[in-house]
Amino acid sequence: MRLRDSTIMRFLKNLQREHHISRVDFAVMLQYCAFHQLATVCDESIVFLTRCRISRVFPAFIDSLTSHIPYQYNDKVRTTTACLKASLLDASIAERRSRRSKCIEGIVKTRAHLQTILPPNIWKALSCQNQRICARIRKQDKDRLRKKFSSLIASKNTSSSFIRPWAVPPSRCTVLGTNMIDDDMKALLNLGPSFAVAEPVTGKTFDAVLCGIHKFAYHLRWRHQIGPTVLDRVCTLVASLPFPRSYIGIPRPVPDLEPKIKALEVDLMRIYRKASRSKFVPNLTSEELNGLRKLKNARRTLRITVGDKDGAFVVMPQELDKALTTMAIADDTTYEPCPISCFRRSCQLLTNVVKSVLRGKFDTCTISRFLTRHPEVPTFYSLVKTHELEPNVDLTHVDISRIKTRPIISSCGGPSDRISWLLVKILSPLLRFVAAHLVNSNEFIDEIQRCQVPDEACYASYDGISLYTNIDSSAAIRTLIDLLNRHWNEVETFGLSSIEIEALLNATLSCNVFRFDSNFFMQKRGLAMGIRIAPLLAIVYLDYIERTSLTAGILFYKRYIDDVFVIGTTPSELATTLANLNCKDVHIKFNIEEPDKEGFLSFLNTRVRICKGKKEIRWYKKEPSKNILLHSRSAHPLHMKVNVVRNLKTTSRRISTESSECDEKIKNILFENGYTTRTTGSWRPYAAPDGIALVLPFLNDSYSKQVNTIVRKSGLPVRVVFRPPPTLKDILTSSRVYEAGCDQKCCRYCRDQKKICHLRGTVYLITCSGCGKRYVGETERPLRKRLDEHRRALSHPQSYPTSSFSRHRTTMHTREPTPELEVRVLHRNLMKPLERKIMEAKEIKRCKPEINSKEELVEALKYIA
């Protein structure tokens, strides 16, 4: 064994010469020093390699070992190589630890031998000299390896970008009651619900580009036709309506703009055609692609949702999901079965009330936008509270009683959705008169910093238990109307009286029928989570309870929905306030959470500690959270990813007074989602002042920059918006998974297991089975409704003289039986009339249908002229 520092050799030879030490004993002395020096070197090497492992950098010797591996451009090879490098690094650390252990064994043996043969003064001199030289070796190696580590980090930051390429997230999905989910499926689910799956350029992409261009041109022409306008309050409200008009007009062409619009269309299509000829690179590994394919094939057996608080996917068999939901609906104090006639009655009641109340305040066209002609029945589904699952339970065989869920009634497209939007618009300004209400954590921090807290103050948080389903809806309406009357002159009601607003509220909440697994139920008590007005009613009703519950010893009381942060002079004041809150309403109950052993209390995304009047606030990520951000491999523009990371850092730094702990958490979260801590700039989509949105499909950052350049040079008032492809949440989840099929046993439109009759917002192609001629149409309603109209016109042409199908029957099939209609959906889920009209015109131009009348063809083609 060689010496790392040979300067001790001269010292040892002097000792041998002066004290006549034998060659055998001299060799033992030499071994002792060599063991010591090697152990010192191993110590520093272990520290260096461990730091490399923590920082995810690899020394040059590991890179050289893997540099000869071929096909590293392949995603599977690249992922495997990264795992191999990590394993090699772990093996290197283990090898040095083993070598260090052997050195220590050698030190112990040689030291015992030398202490027996050498006089104490010689042993002491040898030991001291050896320690001095080992200290010098340690310092030299430490400095050398620190420089090497800094160089590795610097080269990593300069060679790598803000994004870690092909980062693989940790395990962060929850699987309940099944072992069907293999590693490929988990690999995909671990990417998170917001992950957008890259798609190749297809005809669908070109359709989206053309639709975006023609929508932009439509709005630009209307702007030039109408000119600058000054909107009053009613017009401003109408302009902000998110619900489409039932009829849209066609603006006149603008001669000065038409050449620019056409040139923009040609240039953009050239870019997207160029992209279609390039090689498509997916943003999923081969394992993840296999997992996506398997999960799509398992749609009929698996239920995929997003966890209640952790933001990650939850997977379970549909039988388990149905059992959980059935157990929730079985609460007969809250829900009861009902026939579908109850739903129709409540819809008719709401329609009558809305028409009678809004008549005279808005025009007929606007009133119709607050009504849904063919409403969806609200659907019931459950979100699993993954944070309440017991940690040591086998989730593949978990008992159903141990799974807690949050009930949600999805009212999107329901009868009360639109009028609920209007009520929120009118009544939400009342929240500024609710003293305890918090808008966000920023307001909470500002408020608590302004609060003067004495040295002996105590603090806690209250949390409402199942708040929404326990609120008396009638009492909540009365409370809200009372607050409105007290501040009547400070709220814009658009001509509605408080009695009329109360009538709208009652009619809205009376639409309390929902559907689950083809069965209908009614909510008898409480507010449904899922309607727009529910949070507002809950906030105001709790304010009514609080005004008579707070005691004089409460110094600070702020609430976000049902989460309360309270500071009192004594613990008894907090206990008294909690008791007062719990006794005002027999159904409304709060529980209390006190600070932990370190004095910290979590609230929203903060942790607060108050000690002798001084407040310490830290940024906090809730324990149930799986740290899911927009993953770096997601098919989103780079500027969106930069904003996500920047917002995370900004929020944590704004909140936290202790940055070191916060920075380490942020670093781990970013690493799990495929980012580095390096700050970076980004390109931005072009936005002209007062520009009109031009929505285009996102391919990648390179092509998006080219699009940006073309749009900037067009000279048009454009605001570019890049729309990412569908996310995993869009692809894998649905709140209506049990209502997505056809209700009819022998449906004439749904064939080959393709359930199309219930679809809304469609562009469709009909082929006449008798002659093969075609018809292209569009409809916002359920497709079955429109197809039934075509069929009636075909069967009874004399009753529909203006219909294209009655003309087709009389001219082509006068003496023949009524032919069958073969239906194919060309585009679906186009809920905006302009999008449907544009895509209908594109399909008419493409298919050249024979059944459509000339008037229909001319009118439709105006949208893409």
Short mmCIF file of C-alpha atoms in Angstrom, two decimals, residues 368-728:
data_model
loop_
_atom_site.label_atom_id
_atom_site.label_comp_id
_atom_site.label_asym_id
_atom_site.label_seq_id
_atom_site.Cartn_x
_atom_site.Cartn_y
_atom_site.Cartn_z
CA SER A 368 -82.38 33.57 -23.88
CA ARG A 369 -78.65 33.40 -23.13
CA PHE A 370 -79.46 32.91 -19.44
CA LEU A 371 -81.63 29.88 -20.27
CA THR A 372 -80.56 26.45 -21.47
CA ARG A 373 -83.00 25.00 -23.98
CA HIS A 374 -81.79 21.43 -23.50
CA PRO A 375 -80.13 21.33 -20.07
CA GLU A 376 -77.91 18.51 -18.88
CA VAL A 377 -79.02 16.72 -15.75
CA PRO A 378 -76.41 17.53 -13.05
CA THR A 379 -74.31 14.50 -12.22
CA PHE A 380 -73.05 13.25 -8.86
CA TYR A 381 -69.49 12.05 -8.34
CA SER A 382 -67.11 11.64 -5.43
CA LEU A 383 -63.55 12.83 -4.85
CA VAL A 384 -61.46 10.51 -2.67
CA LYS A 385 -59.88 12.20 0.34
CA THR A 386 -56.48 10.60 -0.14
CA HIS A 387 -55.05 12.59 2.78
CA GLU A 388 -57.35 10.66 5.13
CA LEU A 389 -56.26 7.20 3.98
CA GLU A 390 -54.45 5.31 6.73
CA PRO A 391 -50.73 5.03 5.92
CA ASN A 392 -50.28 1.35 6.78
CA VAL A 393 -53.35 0.00 4.96
CA ASP A 394 -53.01 -2.23 1.90
CA LEU A 395 -54.80 -0.06 -0.66
CA THR A 396 -55.35 -2.93 -3.10
CA HIS A 397 -57.63 -4.62 -0.56
CA VAL A 398 -58.80 -1.60 1.43
CA ASP A 399 -62.15 -1.77 3.17
CA ILE A 400 -64.72 0.61 1.68
CA SER A 401 -65.53 2.05 5.12
CA ARG A 402 -61.97 3.40 5.38
CA ILE A 403 -62.24 5.50 2.22
CA LYS A 404 -63.59 9.01 2.81
CA THR A 405 -65.01 11.01 -0.10
CA ARG A 406 -66.18 14.53 -0.87
CA PRO A 407 -69.54 14.69 -2.71
CA ILE A 408 -69.66 16.90 -5.83
CA ILE A 409 -72.70 17.68 -7.99
CA SER A 410 -71.46 18.89 -11.35
CA SER A 411 -73.90 21.46 -12.75
CA CYS A 412 -71.95 22.37 -15.90
CA GLY A 413 -74.56 22.67 -18.64
CA GLY A 414 -77.29 22.24 -16.04
CA PRO A 415 -80.51 24.28 -15.88
CA SER A 416 -79.31 26.72 -13.20
CA ASP A 417 -75.72 27.20 -14.35
CA ARG A 418 -76.27 30.34 -16.42
CA ILE A 419 -78.59 32.23 -14.09
CA SER A 420 -76.29 31.29 -11.21
CA TRP A 421 -73.51 33.12 -13.08
CA LEU A 422 -75.65 36.28 -13.18
CA LEU A 423 -76.43 36.03 -9.47
CA VAL A 424 -72.74 35.71 -8.61
CA LYS A 425 -71.96 38.70 -10.83
CA ILE A 426 -74.56 40.83 -9.02
CA LEU A 427 -74.02 39.65 -5.44
CA SER A 428 -70.26 38.97 -5.19
CA PRO A 429 -69.51 42.69 -4.42
CA LEU A 430 -71.28 42.08 -1.09
CA LEU A 431 -68.28 40.06 0.07
CA ARG A 432 -66.37 43.24 0.85
CA PHE A 433 -68.90 43.82 3.64
CA VAL A 434 -68.13 40.43 5.23
CA ALA A 435 -65.54 41.44 7.81
CA ALA A 436 -63.89 38.02 8.23
CA HIS A 437 -63.74 37.12 4.53
CA LEU A 438 -60.34 36.48 2.93
CA VAL A 439 -59.78 36.56 -0.80
CA ASN A 440 -56.38 34.82 -0.75
CA SER A 441 -53.28 34.20 1.36
CA ASN A 442 -51.82 37.62 0.43
CA GLU A 443 -54.69 39.35 2.19
CA PHE A 444 -54.28 37.02 5.18
CA ILE A 445 -50.58 37.90 5.51
CA ASP A 446 -51.28 41.64 5.24
CA GLU A 447 -54.01 41.43 7.85
CA ILE A 448 -52.05 39.38 10.37
CA GLN A 449 -48.99 41.59 10.00
CA ARG A 450 -51.12 44.63 10.87
CA CYS A 451 -52.57 42.94 13.95
CA GLN A 452 -50.98 43.96 17.26
CA VAL A 453 -50.57 40.76 19.27
CA PRO A 454 -49.74 40.80 23.00
CA ASP A 455 -47.02 38.53 24.39
CA GLU A 456 -49.40 36.02 25.98
CA ALA A 457 -51.86 35.68 23.09
CA CYS A 458 -52.87 32.23 21.82
CA TYR A 459 -54.03 31.16 18.38
CA ALA A 460 -55.77 28.29 16.61
CA SER A 461 -57.70 27.44 13.45
CA TYR A 462 -61.29 26.24 13.03
CA ASP A 463 -62.42 24.03 10.17
CA GLY A 464 -66.04 23.58 9.12
CA ILE A 465 -67.30 19.98 8.95
CA SER A 466 -69.16 19.16 5.71
CA LEU A 467 -70.20 22.78 5.44
CA TYR A 468 -72.11 22.89 2.15
CA THR A 469 -74.48 19.98 2.78
CA ASN A 470 -75.25 21.26 6.30
CA ILE A 471 -76.25 24.82 5.41
CA ASP A 472 -79.98 25.58 5.45
CA SER A 473 -80.48 26.98 1.94
CA SER A 474 -83.55 29.04 2.92
CA ALA A 475 -81.71 30.62 5.86
CA ALA A 476 -78.71 31.31 3.66
CA ILE A 477 -80.91 33.10 1.10
CA ARG A 478 -82.56 35.21 3.81
CA THR A 479 -79.14 36.15 5.20
CA LEU A 480 -77.85 37.13 1.76
CA ILE A 481 -80.94 39.24 0.98
CA ASP A 482 -80.64 40.93 4.38
CA LEU A 483 -77.02 41.85 3.62
CA LEU A 484 -78.07 43.09 0.18
CA ASN A 485 -80.77 45.33 1.68
CA ARG A 486 -78.30 46.85 4.15
CA HIS A 487 -75.95 47.80 1.31
CA TRP A 488 -78.48 48.31 -1.46
CA ASN A 489 -77.04 51.61 -2.68
CA GLU A 490 -73.53 50.17 -2.97
CA VAL A 491 -74.36 47.26 -5.29
CA GLU A 492 -75.33 47.33 -8.97
CA THR A 493 -78.39 45.11 -9.41
CA PHE A 494 -79.19 46.02 -13.05
CA GLY A 495 -82.74 47.04 -12.18
CA LEU A 496 -83.61 43.91 -10.19
CA SER A 497 -85.34 44.34 -6.83
CA SER A 498 -84.37 42.34 -3.77
CA ILE A 499 -87.64 40.38 -4.06
CA GLU A 500 -86.79 39.44 -7.64
CA ILE A 501 -83.24 38.44 -6.69
CA GLU A 502 -84.66 36.30 -3.89
CA ALA A 503 -87.03 34.65 -6.39
CA LEU A 504 -84.09 33.88 -8.70
CA LEU A 505 -82.10 32.43 -5.78
CA ASN A 506 -84.99 30.19 -4.70
CA ALA A 507 -85.60 28.99 -8.26
CA THR A 508 -81.87 28.33 -8.76
CA LEU A 509 -81.54 26.26 -5.58
CA SER A 510 -84.76 24.40 -6.34
CA CYS A 511 -82.98 22.82 -9.32
CA ASN A 512 -81.59 20.23 -6.95
CA VAL A 513 -82.13 17.05 -8.99
CA PHE A 514 -79.08 15.10 -10.09
CA ARG A 515 -78.26 11.83 -11.74
CA PHE A 516 -75.99 8.93 -10.95
CA ASP A 517 -75.72 5.70 -12.92
CA SER A 518 -79.04 6.34 -14.73
CA ASN A 519 -80.91 6.95 -11.45
CA PHE A 520 -82.32 10.31 -10.36
CA PHE A 521 -82.05 11.84 -6.89
CA MET A 522 -82.95 15.07 -5.13
CA GLN A 523 -80.86 16.90 -2.56
CA LYS A 524 -83.19 17.71 0.32
CA ARG A 525 -80.81 19.68 2.53
CA GLY A 526 -77.87 21.97 2.11
CA LEU A 527 -76.06 23.45 -0.87
CA ALA A 528 -74.62 21.36 -3.66
CA MET A 529 -70.87 21.65 -4.17
CA GLY A 530 -70.66 22.40 -7.85
CA ILE A 531 -73.10 25.30 -8.35
CA ARG A 532 -71.62 28.77 -8.81
CA ILE A 533 -73.66 30.51 -6.11
CA ALA A 534 -72.92 28.00 -3.32
CA PRO A 535 -69.61 29.51 -2.04
CA LEU A 536 -71.14 32.99 -1.86
CA LEU A 537 -74.13 31.76 0.14
CA ALA A 538 -71.86 29.78 2.48
CA ILE A 539 -69.56 32.75 3.14
CA VAL A 540 -72.43 35.14 3.91
CA TYR A 541 -74.30 32.61 6.08
CA LEU A 542 -71.21 31.96 8.22
CA ASP A 543 -70.82 35.73 8.60
CA TYR A 544 -74.32 35.80 10.11
CA ILE A 545 -73.29 33.10 12.61
CA GLU A 546 -70.00 34.81 13.45
CA ARG A 547 -71.49 38.22 14.22
CA THR A 548 -73.19 36.79 17.29
CA SER A 549 -70.44 34.33 18.27
CA LEU A 550 -67.23 36.31 18.67
CA THR A 551 -66.27 37.39 22.19
CA ALA A 552 -64.47 40.53 23.31
CA GLY A 553 -61.21 38.62 23.80
CA ILE A 554 -60.83 37.76 20.11
CA LEU A 555 -58.05 39.91 18.63
CA PHE A 556 -58.01 38.50 15.09
CA TYR A 557 -60.57 36.46 13.17
CA LYS A 558 -60.26 35.79 9.44
CA ARG A 559 -61.88 33.11 7.29
CA TYR A 560 -61.41 31.63 3.83
CA ILE A 561 -64.73 29.89 3.04
CA ASP A 562 -64.83 27.53 6.07
CA ASP A 563 -61.17 27.71 7.22
CA VAL A 564 -60.74 30.14 10.12
CA PHE A 565 -57.60 31.60 11.71
CA VAL A 566 -58.26 33.11 15.13
CA ILE A 567 -56.09 34.85 17.75
CA GLY A 568 -57.40 35.34 21.30
CA THR A 569 -56.13 36.73 24.57
CA THR A 570 -56.56 33.41 26.41
CA PRO A 571 -57.29 29.77 25.52
CA SER A 572 -60.69 30.08 27.19
CA GLU A 573 -61.66 32.82 24.73
CA LEU A 574 -60.88 30.49 21.82
CA ALA A 575 -62.85 27.67 23.43
CA THR A 576 -65.83 29.96 24.12
CA THR A 577 -65.83 31.24 20.53
CA LEU A 578 -65.73 27.69 19.18
CA ALA A 579 -68.64 26.70 21.43
CA ASN A 580 -70.62 29.75 20.27
CA LEU A 581 -70.03 28.88 16.62
CA ASN A 582 -71.13 25.30 17.16
CA CYS A 583 -74.38 26.18 18.94
CA LYS A 584 -75.85 28.72 16.49
CA ASP A 585 -76.98 26.13 13.95
CA VAL A 586 -77.69 22.53 14.83
CA HIS A 587 -76.06 21.31 11.60
CA ILE A 588 -73.04 23.67 11.38
CA LYS A 589 -70.07 22.38 13.35
CA PHE A 590 -66.40 23.36 13.51
CA ASN A 591 -63.42 21.48 14.85
CA ILE A 592 -60.26 23.09 16.17
CA GLU A 593 -56.61 22.66 15.24
CA GLU A 594 -53.91 23.94 17.58
CA PRO A 595 -50.24 24.76 16.89
CA ASP A 596 -47.79 21.87 16.70
CA LYS A 597 -44.92 21.23 19.12
CA GLU A 598 -42.79 23.88 17.41
CA GLY A 599 -45.61 26.42 17.67
CA PHE A 600 -46.48 26.44 13.97
CA LEU A 601 -50.07 26.42 12.72
CA SER A 602 -50.84 25.79 9.05
CA PHE A 603 -53.42 27.97 7.29
CA LEU A 604 -53.97 28.03 3.52
CA ASN A 605 -50.43 27.91 2.06
CA THR A 606 -48.76 29.40 5.13
CA ARG A 607 -47.41 28.23 8.48
CA VAL A 608 -47.68 30.78 11.26
CA ARG A 609 -45.89 30.92 14.61
CA ILE A 610 -46.51 33.69 17.14
CA CYS A 611 -44.07 33.96 20.02
CA LYS A 612 -44.12 36.89 22.45
CA GLY A 613 -46.00 39.05 20.00
CA LYS A 614 -43.64 38.37 17.10
CA LYS A 615 -45.09 36.68 14.03
CA GLU A 616 -43.10 34.21 11.92
CA ILE A 617 -44.70 33.18 8.62
CA ARG A 618 -43.43 30.45 6.32
CA TRP A 619 -44.54 29.14 3.00
CA TYR A 620 -46.32 25.82 3.39
CA LYS A 621 -47.18 22.97 1.07
CA LYS A 622 -49.87 20.79 2.57
CA GLU A 623 -48.80 17.28 3.50
CA PRO A 624 -51.40 15.59 1.24
CA SER A 625 -50.03 17.48 -1.76
CA LYS A 626 -48.02 15.39 -4.24
CA ASN A 627 -46.05 18.47 -5.39
CA ILE A 628 -47.55 18.32 -8.87
CA LEU A 629 -46.74 21.22 -11.14
CA LEU A 630 -46.97 21.49 -14.90
CA HIS A 631 -44.35 18.87 -15.84
CA SER A 632 -41.36 20.03 -17.87
CA ARG A 633 -42.09 17.47 -20.61
CA SER A 634 -45.69 18.60 -21.03
CA ALA A 635 -46.59 19.96 -24.48
CA HIS A 636 -47.08 23.50 -23.20
CA PRO A 637 -45.24 26.62 -24.39
CA LEU A 638 -42.03 27.37 -22.52
CA HIS A 639 -43.34 30.71 -21.24
CA MET A 640 -46.15 28.89 -19.40
CA LYS A 641 -43.64 26.62 -17.66
CA VAL A 642 -41.44 29.59 -16.79
CA ASN A 643 -44.48 31.35 -15.30
CA VAL A 644 -45.41 28.28 -13.23
CA VAL A 645 -41.92 28.06 -11.72
CA ARG A 646 -41.61 31.81 -11.26
CA ASN A 647 -44.98 32.02 -9.52
CA LEU A 648 -44.03 29.18 -7.18
CA LYS A 649 -40.77 30.90 -6.23
CA THR A 650 -42.36 34.33 -5.93
CA THR A 651 -45.19 33.05 -3.74
CA SER A 652 -42.86 31.17 -1.40
CA ARG A 653 -40.45 34.12 -1.06
CA ARG A 654 -43.25 36.60 -0.50
CA ILE A 655 -44.75 34.49 2.26
CA SER A 656 -41.75 32.99 4.01
CA THR A 657 -39.51 34.85 6.43
CA GLU A 658 -37.09 31.89 6.55
CA SER A 659 -35.73 31.42 3.04
CA SER A 660 -33.26 28.54 3.51
CA GLU A 661 -35.83 25.89 4.43
CA CYS A 662 -38.20 27.23 1.80
CA ASP A 663 -35.53 27.15 -0.94
CA GLU A 664 -34.79 23.48 -0.25
CA LYS A 665 -38.48 22.58 -0.56
CA ILE A 666 -38.78 24.54 -3.78
CA LYS A 667 -35.70 22.78 -5.16
CA ASN A 668 -37.19 19.35 -4.44
CA ILE A 669 -40.56 20.28 -5.96
CA LEU A 670 -38.90 21.62 -9.11
CA PHE A 671 -36.70 18.55 -9.43
CA GLU A 672 -39.67 16.18 -9.13
CA ASN A 673 -41.39 18.06 -11.95
CA GLY A 674 -38.38 18.16 -14.27
CA TYR A 675 -37.00 21.66 -13.64
CA THR A 676 -33.72 23.03 -12.37
CA THR A 677 -33.36 25.96 -9.99
CA ARG A 678 -31.74 27.98 -12.73
CA THR A 679 -33.65 31.14 -13.64
CA THR A 680 -34.35 31.71 -17.29
CA GLY A 681 -36.14 34.04 -19.63
CA SER A 682 -38.55 32.97 -22.33
CA TRP A 683 -40.11 34.09 -25.57
CA ARG A 684 -43.64 35.45 -25.34
CA PRO A 685 -46.55 35.11 -27.76
CA TYR A 686 -47.01 38.28 -29.77
CA ALA A 687 -49.71 40.61 -28.44
CA ALA A 688 -50.51 43.87 -30.19
CA PRO A 689 -52.15 46.63 -28.12
CA ASP A 690 -55.88 45.91 -27.95
CA GLY A 691 -55.25 42.80 -30.06
CA ILE A 692 -57.93 40.25 -30.97
CA ALA A 693 -57.23 36.67 -29.90
CA LEU A 694 -55.88 34.34 -32.57
CA VAL A 695 -56.03 30.84 -31.07
CA LEU A 696 -53.68 28.32 -32.71
CA PRO A 697 -52.65 24.77 -31.79
CA PHE A 698 -49.29 24.49 -30.03
CA LEU A 699 -46.73 22.12 -31.58
CA ASN A 700 -43.42 23.08 -29.99
CA ASP A 701 -41.52 26.22 -29.10
CA SER A 702 -39.54 26.27 -32.33
CA TYR A 703 -42.58 26.40 -34.62
CA SER A 704 -44.39 28.74 -32.23
CA LYS A 705 -41.56 31.27 -32.56
CA GLN A 706 -41.90 31.08 -36.35
CA VAL A 707 -45.63 31.71 -36.02
CA ASN A 708 -44.86 34.65 -33.74
CA THR A 709 -42.61 36.19 -36.39
CA ILE A 710 -45.25 35.81 -39.12
CA VAL A 711 -48.01 37.33 -36.99
CA ARG A 712 -45.82 40.26 -35.97
CA LYS A 713 -45.08 41.04 -39.63
CA SER A 714 -48.75 40.82 -40.65
CA GLY A 715 -49.55 44.31 -39.38
CA LEU A 716 -52.87 43.11 -37.91
CA PRO A 717 -54.09 43.70 -34.33
CA VAL A 718 -53.41 40.17 -33.12
CA ARG A 719 -52.98 38.62 -29.70
CA VAL A 720 -51.59 35.12 -30.26
CA VAL A 721 -52.83 32.36 -27.97
CA PHE A 722 -51.31 28.89 -28.31
CA ARG A 723 -53.65 26.12 -27.24
CA PRO A 724 -51.87 23.01 -25.90
CA PRO A 725 -53.10 19.53 -26.89
CA PRO A 726 -55.44 17.64 -24.53
CA THR A 727 -54.10 16.92 -21.05
CA LEU A 728 -54.16 13.56 -19.30
#
